[in-house]
Short mmCIF file of C-alpha atoms and ligand atoms in Angstrom, two decimals:
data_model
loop_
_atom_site.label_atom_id
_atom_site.label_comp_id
_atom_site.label_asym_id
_atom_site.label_seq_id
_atom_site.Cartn_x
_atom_site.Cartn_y
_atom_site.Cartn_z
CA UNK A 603 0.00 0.00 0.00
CA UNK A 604 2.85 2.25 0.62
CA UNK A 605 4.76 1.79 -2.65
CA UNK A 606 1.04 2.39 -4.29
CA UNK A 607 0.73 5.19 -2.75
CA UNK A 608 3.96 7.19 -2.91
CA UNK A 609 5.04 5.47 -6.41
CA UNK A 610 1.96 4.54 -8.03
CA UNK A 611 0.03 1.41 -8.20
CA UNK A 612 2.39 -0.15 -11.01
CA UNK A 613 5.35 -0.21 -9.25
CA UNK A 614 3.42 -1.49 -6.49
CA UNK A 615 1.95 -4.42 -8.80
CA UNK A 616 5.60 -5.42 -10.23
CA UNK A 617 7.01 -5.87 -6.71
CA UNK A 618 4.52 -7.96 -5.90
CA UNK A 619 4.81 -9.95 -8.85
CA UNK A 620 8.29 -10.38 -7.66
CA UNK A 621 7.79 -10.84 -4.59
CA UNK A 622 5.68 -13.95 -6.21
CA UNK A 623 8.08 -15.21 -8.34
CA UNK A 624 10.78 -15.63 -5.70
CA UNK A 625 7.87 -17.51 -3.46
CA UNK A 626 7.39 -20.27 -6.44
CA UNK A 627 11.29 -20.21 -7.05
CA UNK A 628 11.76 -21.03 -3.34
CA UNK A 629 9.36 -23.80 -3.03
CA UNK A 630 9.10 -27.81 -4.48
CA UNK A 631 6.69 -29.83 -5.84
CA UNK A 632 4.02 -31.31 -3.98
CA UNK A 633 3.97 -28.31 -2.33
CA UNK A 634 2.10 -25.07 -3.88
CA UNK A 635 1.43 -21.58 -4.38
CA UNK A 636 -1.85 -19.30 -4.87
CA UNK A 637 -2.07 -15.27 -4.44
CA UNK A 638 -5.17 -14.25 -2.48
CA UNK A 639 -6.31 -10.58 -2.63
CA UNK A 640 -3.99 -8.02 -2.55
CA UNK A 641 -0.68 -8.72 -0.82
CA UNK A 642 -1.79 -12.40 0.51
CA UNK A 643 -0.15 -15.43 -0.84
CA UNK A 644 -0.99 -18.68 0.52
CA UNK A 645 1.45 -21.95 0.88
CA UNK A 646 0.00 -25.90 1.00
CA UNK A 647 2.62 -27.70 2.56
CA UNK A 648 1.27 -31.54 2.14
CA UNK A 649 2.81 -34.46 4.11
CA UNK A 650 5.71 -32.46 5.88
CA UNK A 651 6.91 -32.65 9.47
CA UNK A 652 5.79 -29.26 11.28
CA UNK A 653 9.39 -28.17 11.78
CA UNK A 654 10.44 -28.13 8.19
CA UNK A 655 6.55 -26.00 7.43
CA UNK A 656 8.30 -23.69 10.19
CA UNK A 657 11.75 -24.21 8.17
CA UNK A 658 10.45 -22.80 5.06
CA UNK A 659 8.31 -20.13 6.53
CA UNK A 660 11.31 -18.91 7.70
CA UNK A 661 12.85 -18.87 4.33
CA UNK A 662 9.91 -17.18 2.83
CA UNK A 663 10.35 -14.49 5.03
CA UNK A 664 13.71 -14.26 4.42
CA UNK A 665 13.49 -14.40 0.26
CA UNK A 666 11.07 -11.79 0.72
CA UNK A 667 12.78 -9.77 2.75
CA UNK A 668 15.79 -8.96 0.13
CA UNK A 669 15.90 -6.13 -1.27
CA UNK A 670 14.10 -5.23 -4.61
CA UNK A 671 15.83 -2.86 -7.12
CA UNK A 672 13.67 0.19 -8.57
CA UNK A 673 15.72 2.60 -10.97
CA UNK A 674 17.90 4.02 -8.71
CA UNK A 675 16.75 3.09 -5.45
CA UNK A 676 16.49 -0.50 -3.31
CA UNK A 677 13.04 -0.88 -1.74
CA UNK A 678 12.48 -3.12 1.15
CA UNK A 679 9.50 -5.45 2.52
CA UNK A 680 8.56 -6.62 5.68
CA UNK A 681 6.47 -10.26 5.35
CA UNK A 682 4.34 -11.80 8.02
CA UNK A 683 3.59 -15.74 7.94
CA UNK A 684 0.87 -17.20 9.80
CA UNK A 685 1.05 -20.79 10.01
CA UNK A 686 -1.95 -24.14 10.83
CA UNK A 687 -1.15 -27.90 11.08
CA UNK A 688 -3.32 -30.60 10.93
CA UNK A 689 -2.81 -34.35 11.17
CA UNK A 690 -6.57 -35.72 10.42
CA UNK A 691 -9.73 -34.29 10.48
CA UNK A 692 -8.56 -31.38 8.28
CA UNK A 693 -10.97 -28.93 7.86
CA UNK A 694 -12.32 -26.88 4.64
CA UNK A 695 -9.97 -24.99 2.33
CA UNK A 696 -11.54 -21.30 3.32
CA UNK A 697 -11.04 -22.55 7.23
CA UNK A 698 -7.46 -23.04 7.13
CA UNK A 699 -6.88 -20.10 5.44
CA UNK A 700 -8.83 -18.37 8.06
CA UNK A 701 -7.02 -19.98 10.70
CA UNK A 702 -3.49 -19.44 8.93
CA UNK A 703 -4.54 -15.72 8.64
CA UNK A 704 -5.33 -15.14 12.23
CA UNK A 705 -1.92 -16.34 12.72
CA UNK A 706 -0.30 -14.02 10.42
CA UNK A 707 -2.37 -11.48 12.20
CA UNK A 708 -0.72 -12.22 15.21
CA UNK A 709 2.79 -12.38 13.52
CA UNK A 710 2.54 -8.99 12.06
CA UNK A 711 1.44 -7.89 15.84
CA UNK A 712 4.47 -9.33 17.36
CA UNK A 713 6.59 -7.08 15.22
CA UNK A 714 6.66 -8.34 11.09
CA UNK A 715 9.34 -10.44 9.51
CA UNK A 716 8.10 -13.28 11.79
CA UNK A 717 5.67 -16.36 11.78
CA UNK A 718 3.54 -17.32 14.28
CA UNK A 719 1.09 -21.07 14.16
CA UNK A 720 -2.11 -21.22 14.89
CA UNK A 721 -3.02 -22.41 18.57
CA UNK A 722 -5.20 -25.37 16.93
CA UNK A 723 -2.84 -28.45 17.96
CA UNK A 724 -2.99 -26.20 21.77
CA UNK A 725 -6.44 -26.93 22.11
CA UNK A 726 -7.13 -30.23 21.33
CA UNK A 727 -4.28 -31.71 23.69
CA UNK A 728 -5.80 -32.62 26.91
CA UNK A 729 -2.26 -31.59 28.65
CA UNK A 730 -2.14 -28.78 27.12
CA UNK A 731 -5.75 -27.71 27.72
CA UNK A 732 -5.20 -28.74 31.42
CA UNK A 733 -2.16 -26.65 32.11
CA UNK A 734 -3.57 -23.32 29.73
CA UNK A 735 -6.32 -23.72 32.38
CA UNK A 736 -4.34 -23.29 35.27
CA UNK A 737 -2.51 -20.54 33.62
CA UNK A 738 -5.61 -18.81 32.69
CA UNK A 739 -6.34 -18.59 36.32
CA UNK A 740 -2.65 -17.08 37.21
CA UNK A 741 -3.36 -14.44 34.94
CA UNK A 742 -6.95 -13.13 35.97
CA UNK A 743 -5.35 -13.27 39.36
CA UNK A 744 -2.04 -11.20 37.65
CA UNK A 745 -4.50 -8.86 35.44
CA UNK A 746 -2.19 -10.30 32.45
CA UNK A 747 -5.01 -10.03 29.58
CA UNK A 748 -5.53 -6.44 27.99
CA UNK A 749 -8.32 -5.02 25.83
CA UNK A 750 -8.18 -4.20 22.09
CA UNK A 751 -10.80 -2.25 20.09
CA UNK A 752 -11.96 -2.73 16.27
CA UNK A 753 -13.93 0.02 15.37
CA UNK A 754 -17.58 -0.33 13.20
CA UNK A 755 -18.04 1.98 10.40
CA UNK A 756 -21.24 3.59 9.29
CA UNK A 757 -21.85 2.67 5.49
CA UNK A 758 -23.79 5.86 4.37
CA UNK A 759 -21.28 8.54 6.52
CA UNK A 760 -18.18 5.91 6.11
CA UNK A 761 -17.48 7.30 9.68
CA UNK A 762 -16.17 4.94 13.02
CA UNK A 763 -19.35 4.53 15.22
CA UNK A 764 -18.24 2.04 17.89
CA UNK A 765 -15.92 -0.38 18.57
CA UNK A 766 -16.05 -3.52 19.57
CA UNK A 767 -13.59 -5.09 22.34
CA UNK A 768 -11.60 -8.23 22.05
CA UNK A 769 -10.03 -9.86 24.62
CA UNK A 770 -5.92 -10.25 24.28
CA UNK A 771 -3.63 -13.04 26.42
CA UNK A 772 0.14 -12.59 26.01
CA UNK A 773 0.74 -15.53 27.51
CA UNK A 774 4.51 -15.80 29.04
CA UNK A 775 5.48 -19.11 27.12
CA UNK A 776 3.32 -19.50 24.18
CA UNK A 777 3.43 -15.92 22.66
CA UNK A 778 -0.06 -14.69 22.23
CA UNK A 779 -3.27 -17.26 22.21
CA UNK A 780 -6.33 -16.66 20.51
CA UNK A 781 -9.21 -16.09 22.07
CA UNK A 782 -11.26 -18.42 20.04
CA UNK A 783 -8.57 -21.09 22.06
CA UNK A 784 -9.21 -19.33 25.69
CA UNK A 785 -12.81 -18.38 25.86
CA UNK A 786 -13.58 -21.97 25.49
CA UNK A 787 -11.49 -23.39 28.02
CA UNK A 788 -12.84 -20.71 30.66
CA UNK A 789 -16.05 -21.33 29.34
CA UNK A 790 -16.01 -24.98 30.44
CA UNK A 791 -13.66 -24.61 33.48
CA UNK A 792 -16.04 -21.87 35.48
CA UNK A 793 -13.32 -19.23 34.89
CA UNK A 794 -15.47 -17.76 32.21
CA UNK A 795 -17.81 -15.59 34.95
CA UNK A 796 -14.36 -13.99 36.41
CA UNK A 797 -13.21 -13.53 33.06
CA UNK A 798 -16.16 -11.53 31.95
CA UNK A 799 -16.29 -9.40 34.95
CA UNK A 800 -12.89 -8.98 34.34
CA UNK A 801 -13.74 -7.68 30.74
CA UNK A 802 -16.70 -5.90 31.79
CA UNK A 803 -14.90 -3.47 34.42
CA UNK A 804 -11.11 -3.41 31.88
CA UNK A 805 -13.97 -1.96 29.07
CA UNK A 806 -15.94 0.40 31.31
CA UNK A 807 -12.69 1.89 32.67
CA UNK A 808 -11.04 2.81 29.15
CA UNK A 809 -14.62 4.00 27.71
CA UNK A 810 -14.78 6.27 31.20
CA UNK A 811 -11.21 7.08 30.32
CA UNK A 812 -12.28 7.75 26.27
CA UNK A 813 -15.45 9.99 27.84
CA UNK A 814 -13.32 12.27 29.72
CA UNK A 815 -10.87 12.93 26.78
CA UNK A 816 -13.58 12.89 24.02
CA UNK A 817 -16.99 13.51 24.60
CA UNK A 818 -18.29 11.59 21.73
CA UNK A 819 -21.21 9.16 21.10
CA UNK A 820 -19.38 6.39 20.89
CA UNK A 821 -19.99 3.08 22.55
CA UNK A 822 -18.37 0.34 23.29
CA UNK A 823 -19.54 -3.49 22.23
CA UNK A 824 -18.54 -6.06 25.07
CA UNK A 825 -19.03 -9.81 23.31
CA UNK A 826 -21.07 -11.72 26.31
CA UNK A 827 -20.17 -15.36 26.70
CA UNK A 828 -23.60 -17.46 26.73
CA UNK A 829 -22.89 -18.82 30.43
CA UNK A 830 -22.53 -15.16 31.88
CA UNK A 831 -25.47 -14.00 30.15
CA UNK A 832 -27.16 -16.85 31.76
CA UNK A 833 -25.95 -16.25 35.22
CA UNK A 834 -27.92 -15.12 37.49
CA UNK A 835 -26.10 -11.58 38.51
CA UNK A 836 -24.99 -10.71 35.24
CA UNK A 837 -27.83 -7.83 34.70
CA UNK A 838 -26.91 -6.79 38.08
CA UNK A 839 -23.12 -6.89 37.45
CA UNK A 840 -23.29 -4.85 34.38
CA UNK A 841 -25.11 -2.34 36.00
CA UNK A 842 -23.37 -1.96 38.54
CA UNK A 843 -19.71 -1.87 36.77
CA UNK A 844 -21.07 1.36 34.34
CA UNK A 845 -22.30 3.05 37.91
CA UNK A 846 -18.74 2.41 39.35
CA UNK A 847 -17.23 4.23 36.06
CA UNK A 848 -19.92 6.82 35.95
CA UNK A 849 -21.23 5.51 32.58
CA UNK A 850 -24.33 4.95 31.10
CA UNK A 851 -26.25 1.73 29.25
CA UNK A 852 -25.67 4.33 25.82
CA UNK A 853 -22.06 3.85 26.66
CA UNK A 854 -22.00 0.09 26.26
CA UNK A 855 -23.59 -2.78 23.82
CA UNK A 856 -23.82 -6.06 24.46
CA UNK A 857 -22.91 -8.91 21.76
CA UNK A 858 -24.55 -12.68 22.27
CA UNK A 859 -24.34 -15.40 20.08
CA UNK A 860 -27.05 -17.82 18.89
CA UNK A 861 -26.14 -19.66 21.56
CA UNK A 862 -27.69 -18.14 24.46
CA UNK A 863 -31.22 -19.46 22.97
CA UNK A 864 -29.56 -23.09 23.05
CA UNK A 865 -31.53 -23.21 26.49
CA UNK A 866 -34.39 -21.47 28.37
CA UNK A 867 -35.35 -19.48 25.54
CA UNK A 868 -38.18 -17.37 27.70
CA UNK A 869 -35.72 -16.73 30.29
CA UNK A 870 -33.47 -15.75 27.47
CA UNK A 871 -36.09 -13.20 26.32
CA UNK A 872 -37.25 -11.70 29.15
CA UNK A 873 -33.72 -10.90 30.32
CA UNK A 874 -33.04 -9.30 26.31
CA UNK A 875 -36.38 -7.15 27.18
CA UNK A 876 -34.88 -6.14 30.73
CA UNK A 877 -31.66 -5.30 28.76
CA UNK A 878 -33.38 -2.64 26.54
CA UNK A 879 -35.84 -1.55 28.75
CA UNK A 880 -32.67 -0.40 30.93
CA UNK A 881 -31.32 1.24 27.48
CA UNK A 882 -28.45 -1.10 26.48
CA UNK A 883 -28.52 -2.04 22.58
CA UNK A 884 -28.16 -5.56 21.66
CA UNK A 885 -26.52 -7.58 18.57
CA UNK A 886 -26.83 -10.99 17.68
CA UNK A 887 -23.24 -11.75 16.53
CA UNK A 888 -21.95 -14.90 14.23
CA UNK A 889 -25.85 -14.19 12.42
CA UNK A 890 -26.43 -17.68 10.69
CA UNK A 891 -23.92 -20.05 11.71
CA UNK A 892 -25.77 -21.22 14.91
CA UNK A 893 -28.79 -24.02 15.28
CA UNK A 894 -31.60 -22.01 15.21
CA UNK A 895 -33.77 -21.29 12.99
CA UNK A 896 -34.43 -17.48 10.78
CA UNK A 897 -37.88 -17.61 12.93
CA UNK A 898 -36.92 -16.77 16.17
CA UNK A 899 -35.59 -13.69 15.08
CA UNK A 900 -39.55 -11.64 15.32
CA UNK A 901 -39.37 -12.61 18.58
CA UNK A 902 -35.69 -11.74 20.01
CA UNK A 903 -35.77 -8.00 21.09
CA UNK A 904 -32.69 -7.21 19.92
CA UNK A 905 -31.39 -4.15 17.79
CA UNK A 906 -28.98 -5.68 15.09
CA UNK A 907 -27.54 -8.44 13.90
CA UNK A 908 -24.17 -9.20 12.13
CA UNK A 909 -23.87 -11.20 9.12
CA UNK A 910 -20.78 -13.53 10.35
CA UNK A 911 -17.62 -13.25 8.65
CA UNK A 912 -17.89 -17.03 6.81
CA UNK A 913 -20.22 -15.72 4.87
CA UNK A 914 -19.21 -12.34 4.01
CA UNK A 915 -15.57 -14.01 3.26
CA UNK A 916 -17.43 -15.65 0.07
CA UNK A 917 -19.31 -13.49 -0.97
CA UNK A 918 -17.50 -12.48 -3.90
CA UNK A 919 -16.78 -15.77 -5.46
CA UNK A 920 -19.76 -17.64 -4.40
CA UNK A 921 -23.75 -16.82 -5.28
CA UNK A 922 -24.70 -18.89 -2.54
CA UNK A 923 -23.11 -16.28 -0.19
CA UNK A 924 -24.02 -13.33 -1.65
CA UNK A 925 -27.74 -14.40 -1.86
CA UNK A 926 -27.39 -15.67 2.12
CA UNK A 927 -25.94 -12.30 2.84
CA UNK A 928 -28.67 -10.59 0.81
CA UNK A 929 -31.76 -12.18 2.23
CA UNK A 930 -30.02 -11.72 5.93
CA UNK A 931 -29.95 -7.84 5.04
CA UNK A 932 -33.77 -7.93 3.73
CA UNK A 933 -35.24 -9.80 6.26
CA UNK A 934 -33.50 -7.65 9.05
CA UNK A 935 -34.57 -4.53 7.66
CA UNK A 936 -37.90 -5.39 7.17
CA UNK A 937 -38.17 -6.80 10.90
CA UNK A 938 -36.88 -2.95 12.19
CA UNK A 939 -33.21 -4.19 12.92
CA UNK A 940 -29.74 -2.91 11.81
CA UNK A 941 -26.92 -4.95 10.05
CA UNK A 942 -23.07 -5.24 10.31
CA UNK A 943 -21.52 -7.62 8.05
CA UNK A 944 -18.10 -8.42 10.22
CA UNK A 945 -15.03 -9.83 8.42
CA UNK A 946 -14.94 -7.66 5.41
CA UNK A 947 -11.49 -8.15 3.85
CA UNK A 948 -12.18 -6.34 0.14
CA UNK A 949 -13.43 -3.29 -1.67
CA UNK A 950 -15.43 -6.01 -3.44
CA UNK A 951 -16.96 -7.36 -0.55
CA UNK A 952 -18.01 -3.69 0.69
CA UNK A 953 -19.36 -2.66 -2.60
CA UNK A 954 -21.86 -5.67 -2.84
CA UNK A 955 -22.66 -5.31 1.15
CA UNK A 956 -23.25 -1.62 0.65
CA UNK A 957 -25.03 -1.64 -2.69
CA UNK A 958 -27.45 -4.09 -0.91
CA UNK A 959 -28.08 -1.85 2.15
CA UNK A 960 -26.11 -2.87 4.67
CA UNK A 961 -25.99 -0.65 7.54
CA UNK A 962 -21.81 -1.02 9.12
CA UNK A 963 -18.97 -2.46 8.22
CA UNK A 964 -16.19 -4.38 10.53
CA UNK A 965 -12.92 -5.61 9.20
CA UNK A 966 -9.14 -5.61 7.95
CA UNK A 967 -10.58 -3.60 4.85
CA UNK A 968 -11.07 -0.86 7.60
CA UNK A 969 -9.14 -1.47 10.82
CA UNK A 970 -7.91 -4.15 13.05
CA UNK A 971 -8.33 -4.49 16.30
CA UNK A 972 -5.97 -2.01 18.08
CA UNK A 973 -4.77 -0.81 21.49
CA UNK A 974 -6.88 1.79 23.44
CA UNK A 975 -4.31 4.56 22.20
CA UNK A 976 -3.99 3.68 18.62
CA UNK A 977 -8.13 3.81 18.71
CA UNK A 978 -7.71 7.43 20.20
CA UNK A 979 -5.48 8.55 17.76
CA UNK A 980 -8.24 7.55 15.00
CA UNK A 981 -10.62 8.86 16.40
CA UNK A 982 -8.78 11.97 16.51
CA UNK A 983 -8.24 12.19 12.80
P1 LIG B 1239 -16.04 -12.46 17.20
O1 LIG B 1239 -16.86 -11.86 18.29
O2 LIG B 1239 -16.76 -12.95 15.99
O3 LIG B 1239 -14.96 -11.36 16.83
C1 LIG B 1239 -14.50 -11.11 15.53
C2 LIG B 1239 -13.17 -11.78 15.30
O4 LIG B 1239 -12.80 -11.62 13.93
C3 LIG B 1239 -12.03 -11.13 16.10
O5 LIG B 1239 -11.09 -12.17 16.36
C4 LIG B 1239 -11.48 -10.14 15.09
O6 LIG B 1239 -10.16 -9.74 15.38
C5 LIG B 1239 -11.58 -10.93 13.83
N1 LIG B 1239 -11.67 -10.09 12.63
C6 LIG B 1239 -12.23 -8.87 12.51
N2 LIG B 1239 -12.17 -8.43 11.24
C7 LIG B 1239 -11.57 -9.41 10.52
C8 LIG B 1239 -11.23 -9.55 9.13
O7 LIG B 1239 -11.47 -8.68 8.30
N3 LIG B 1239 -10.64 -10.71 8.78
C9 LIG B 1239 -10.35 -11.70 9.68
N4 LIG B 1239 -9.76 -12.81 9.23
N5 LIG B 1239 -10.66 -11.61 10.99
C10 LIG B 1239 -11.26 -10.47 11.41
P2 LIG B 1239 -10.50 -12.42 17.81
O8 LIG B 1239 -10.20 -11.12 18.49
O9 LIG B 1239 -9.40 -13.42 17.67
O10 LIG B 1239 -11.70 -13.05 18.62
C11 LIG B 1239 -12.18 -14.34 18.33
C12 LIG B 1239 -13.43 -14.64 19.10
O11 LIG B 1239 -13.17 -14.75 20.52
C13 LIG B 1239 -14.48 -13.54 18.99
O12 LIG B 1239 -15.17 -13.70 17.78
C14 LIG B 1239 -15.32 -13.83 20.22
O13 LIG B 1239 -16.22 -14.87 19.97
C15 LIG B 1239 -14.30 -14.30 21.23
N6 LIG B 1239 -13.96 -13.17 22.13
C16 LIG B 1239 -13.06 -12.18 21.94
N7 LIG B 1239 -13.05 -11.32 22.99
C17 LIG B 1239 -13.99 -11.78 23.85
C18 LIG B 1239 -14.47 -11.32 25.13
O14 LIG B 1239 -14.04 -10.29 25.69
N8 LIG B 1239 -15.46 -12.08 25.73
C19 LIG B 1239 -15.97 -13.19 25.14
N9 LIG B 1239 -16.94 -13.86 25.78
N10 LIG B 1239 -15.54 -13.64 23.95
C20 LIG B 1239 -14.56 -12.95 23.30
CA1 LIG B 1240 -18.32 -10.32 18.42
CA1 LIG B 1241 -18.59 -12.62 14.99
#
């Protein structure tokens, strides 16, 4: 993006098609090469060992990282590998790219020029599960997790309305685990209702924090687990953390999943109608993946829904998708509720999201999540 933009978009284009032929001159058959959008190449490594996949990462990174010769000058690029294993049960193509992406996520966090795997062989060892458990606990005790933000942007103003907070672990010995790895195991250890009170109060204190810098209408969105929205105290709890930070139900949404209607389903209701009757918003997030059924939608009193990123990811390639993501937009608007379509990667993806009417936009296209200051500084711009 920066040669595009300081040297032109053809420049730009021939460096990356370097930067492609040196990946297909540094690997061997059976192993292959594809170019996703834009600056993403992806690597199928079949039948190796996982040190020599971690072997050549390293010596992408490293053929990439010479320098590449432009009239005069030598211009130099940083690369990023994200890498995921898997000895049976190997999941769909568009998964493992997902899941090797989220790892080069996390390697361009820690610093570029760097590869990072995918925690998926962490949590499917029992061992492994057992002692990330324990550590979990050290490090609610510690207050080692920390919050980042990725904001929402409003499709007709193209403005940041909100952002939503994900939970970060640096953990001491295995660099940084996902969440999708963590929540899980707290979920089904009990550590999950600490955790989220953890969350709740970390959130409340930087939007207090964000209030007193910039007054702005600008909330936060906490993601609630399914077993703390089911807990007894957590209405309670929530109110009570934005009275401790002086904030009010404007100043925070709430984010559930499908699966808090997996059980109780009035109870589920009635404490969604308490929710708004106190003035929170509500999303439902990950919008179509769950069990239920489009149905129980008339009678959830929620605000908006998000398209989930699966489907937004084909929506470009695949009319399946696009007329999934389509009918979700209709169907919503019709029943009074707003739409984010989370995940969105390309200008192609936005342009068929927006043309169809969809209300805000979440994804790398836009932002990533970031630090509290980073998200200041935007909003600042
Ligand atoms: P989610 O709620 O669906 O959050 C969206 C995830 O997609 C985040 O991953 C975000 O970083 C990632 N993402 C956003 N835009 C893009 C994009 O354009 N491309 C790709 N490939 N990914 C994108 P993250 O932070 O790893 O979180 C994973 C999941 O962990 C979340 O999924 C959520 O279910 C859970 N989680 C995260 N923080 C919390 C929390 O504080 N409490 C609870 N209960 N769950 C959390
Ligand atoms: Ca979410
Ligand atoms: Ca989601």
């Amino acid at each position: 993006k920066l040669i595009n933009d300081s040297m032109g978009f053809e420049v730009g284009d021939r460096i990356l098609r370097e930067v492609a032929n040196r990946l297909a001159g540094s690997i061997q058959a059976p192993q292959w090469l594809a170019r996703l959008e834009g600056d993403e190449f992806v690597v199928v490594v079949p039948d190796a060992p996982g040190h020599q996949v971690t072997q050549l990462a390293r010596r992408l990174i490293n053929v990439i990282a010479r320098p590449y010769q432009h009239q005069q000058a030598e211009l130099h690029l940083t690369a990023s590998a994200g890498i995921t294993t898997h000895i049976a049960n190997v999941p769909e193509p568009l998964e493992l790219i997902r899941e090797a992406d989220l790892a080069s996520a996390q390697a361009k966090q820690s610093g570029r020029n760097t590869w990072r795997e995918y925690a998926n062989e962490l949590a499917s060892d029992v061992n492994t599960r057992l002692s990330l458990r324990t550590d979990l606990q050290k490090a609610l005790v510690n207050d080692h997790f920390s919050m980042h933000y990725q904001p929402l942007i409003n499709g007709f103003t193209g403005r940041i309305t909100s952002a939503e907070a994900l939970l970060r672990w640096p953990h001491s010995d295995r660099g940084y685990i996902s969440p999708s790895v963590f929540v899980p195991i707290a979920e089904e250890s009990g550590l999950i209702v600490p955790l989220s009170q953890w969350v709740l109060h970390a959130v409340c204190r930087d939007k207090a924090a964000l209030n007193r810098k910039i007054m702005a209408d600008f909330p936060f969105i906490i993601n609630i687990s399914p077993l703390y929205f089911q807990h007894p105290r957590f209405v309670e709890e929530l109110t009570h953390a934005l009275a401790t930070h002086n904030l009010s139900p404007q100043d925070i949404q709430i984010e559930i999943t499908e699966g808090v209607l997996l059980e109780r389903v009035d109870h589920t209701i009635s404490k969604l109608s308490t929710l708004r009757e106190l003035g929170f918003s509500v999303s439902v997030d990950d919008f179509g993946t769950g069990y239920s059924s489009l149905s129980y939608l008339k009678d959830l009193p929620v605000d908006k829904i998000k398209i989930d990123s699966s489907f937004v990811r084909q929506i470009a390639g695949d009319r399946k998708s696009a007329a999934i993501s389509k009918a979700i937009i209709s169907l919503a608007h019709h029943l009074g509720l707003k739409v984010v379509a989370e995940g969105v990667e390309t200008e192609a993806q936005y342009w068929f999201l927006k043309r169809h009417f969809c209300d805000e936009f979440q994804g790398h296209l836009f932002a990533r999540a970031m630090p509290m200051e980073q998200l200041e500084t935007r909003l600042r711009e």
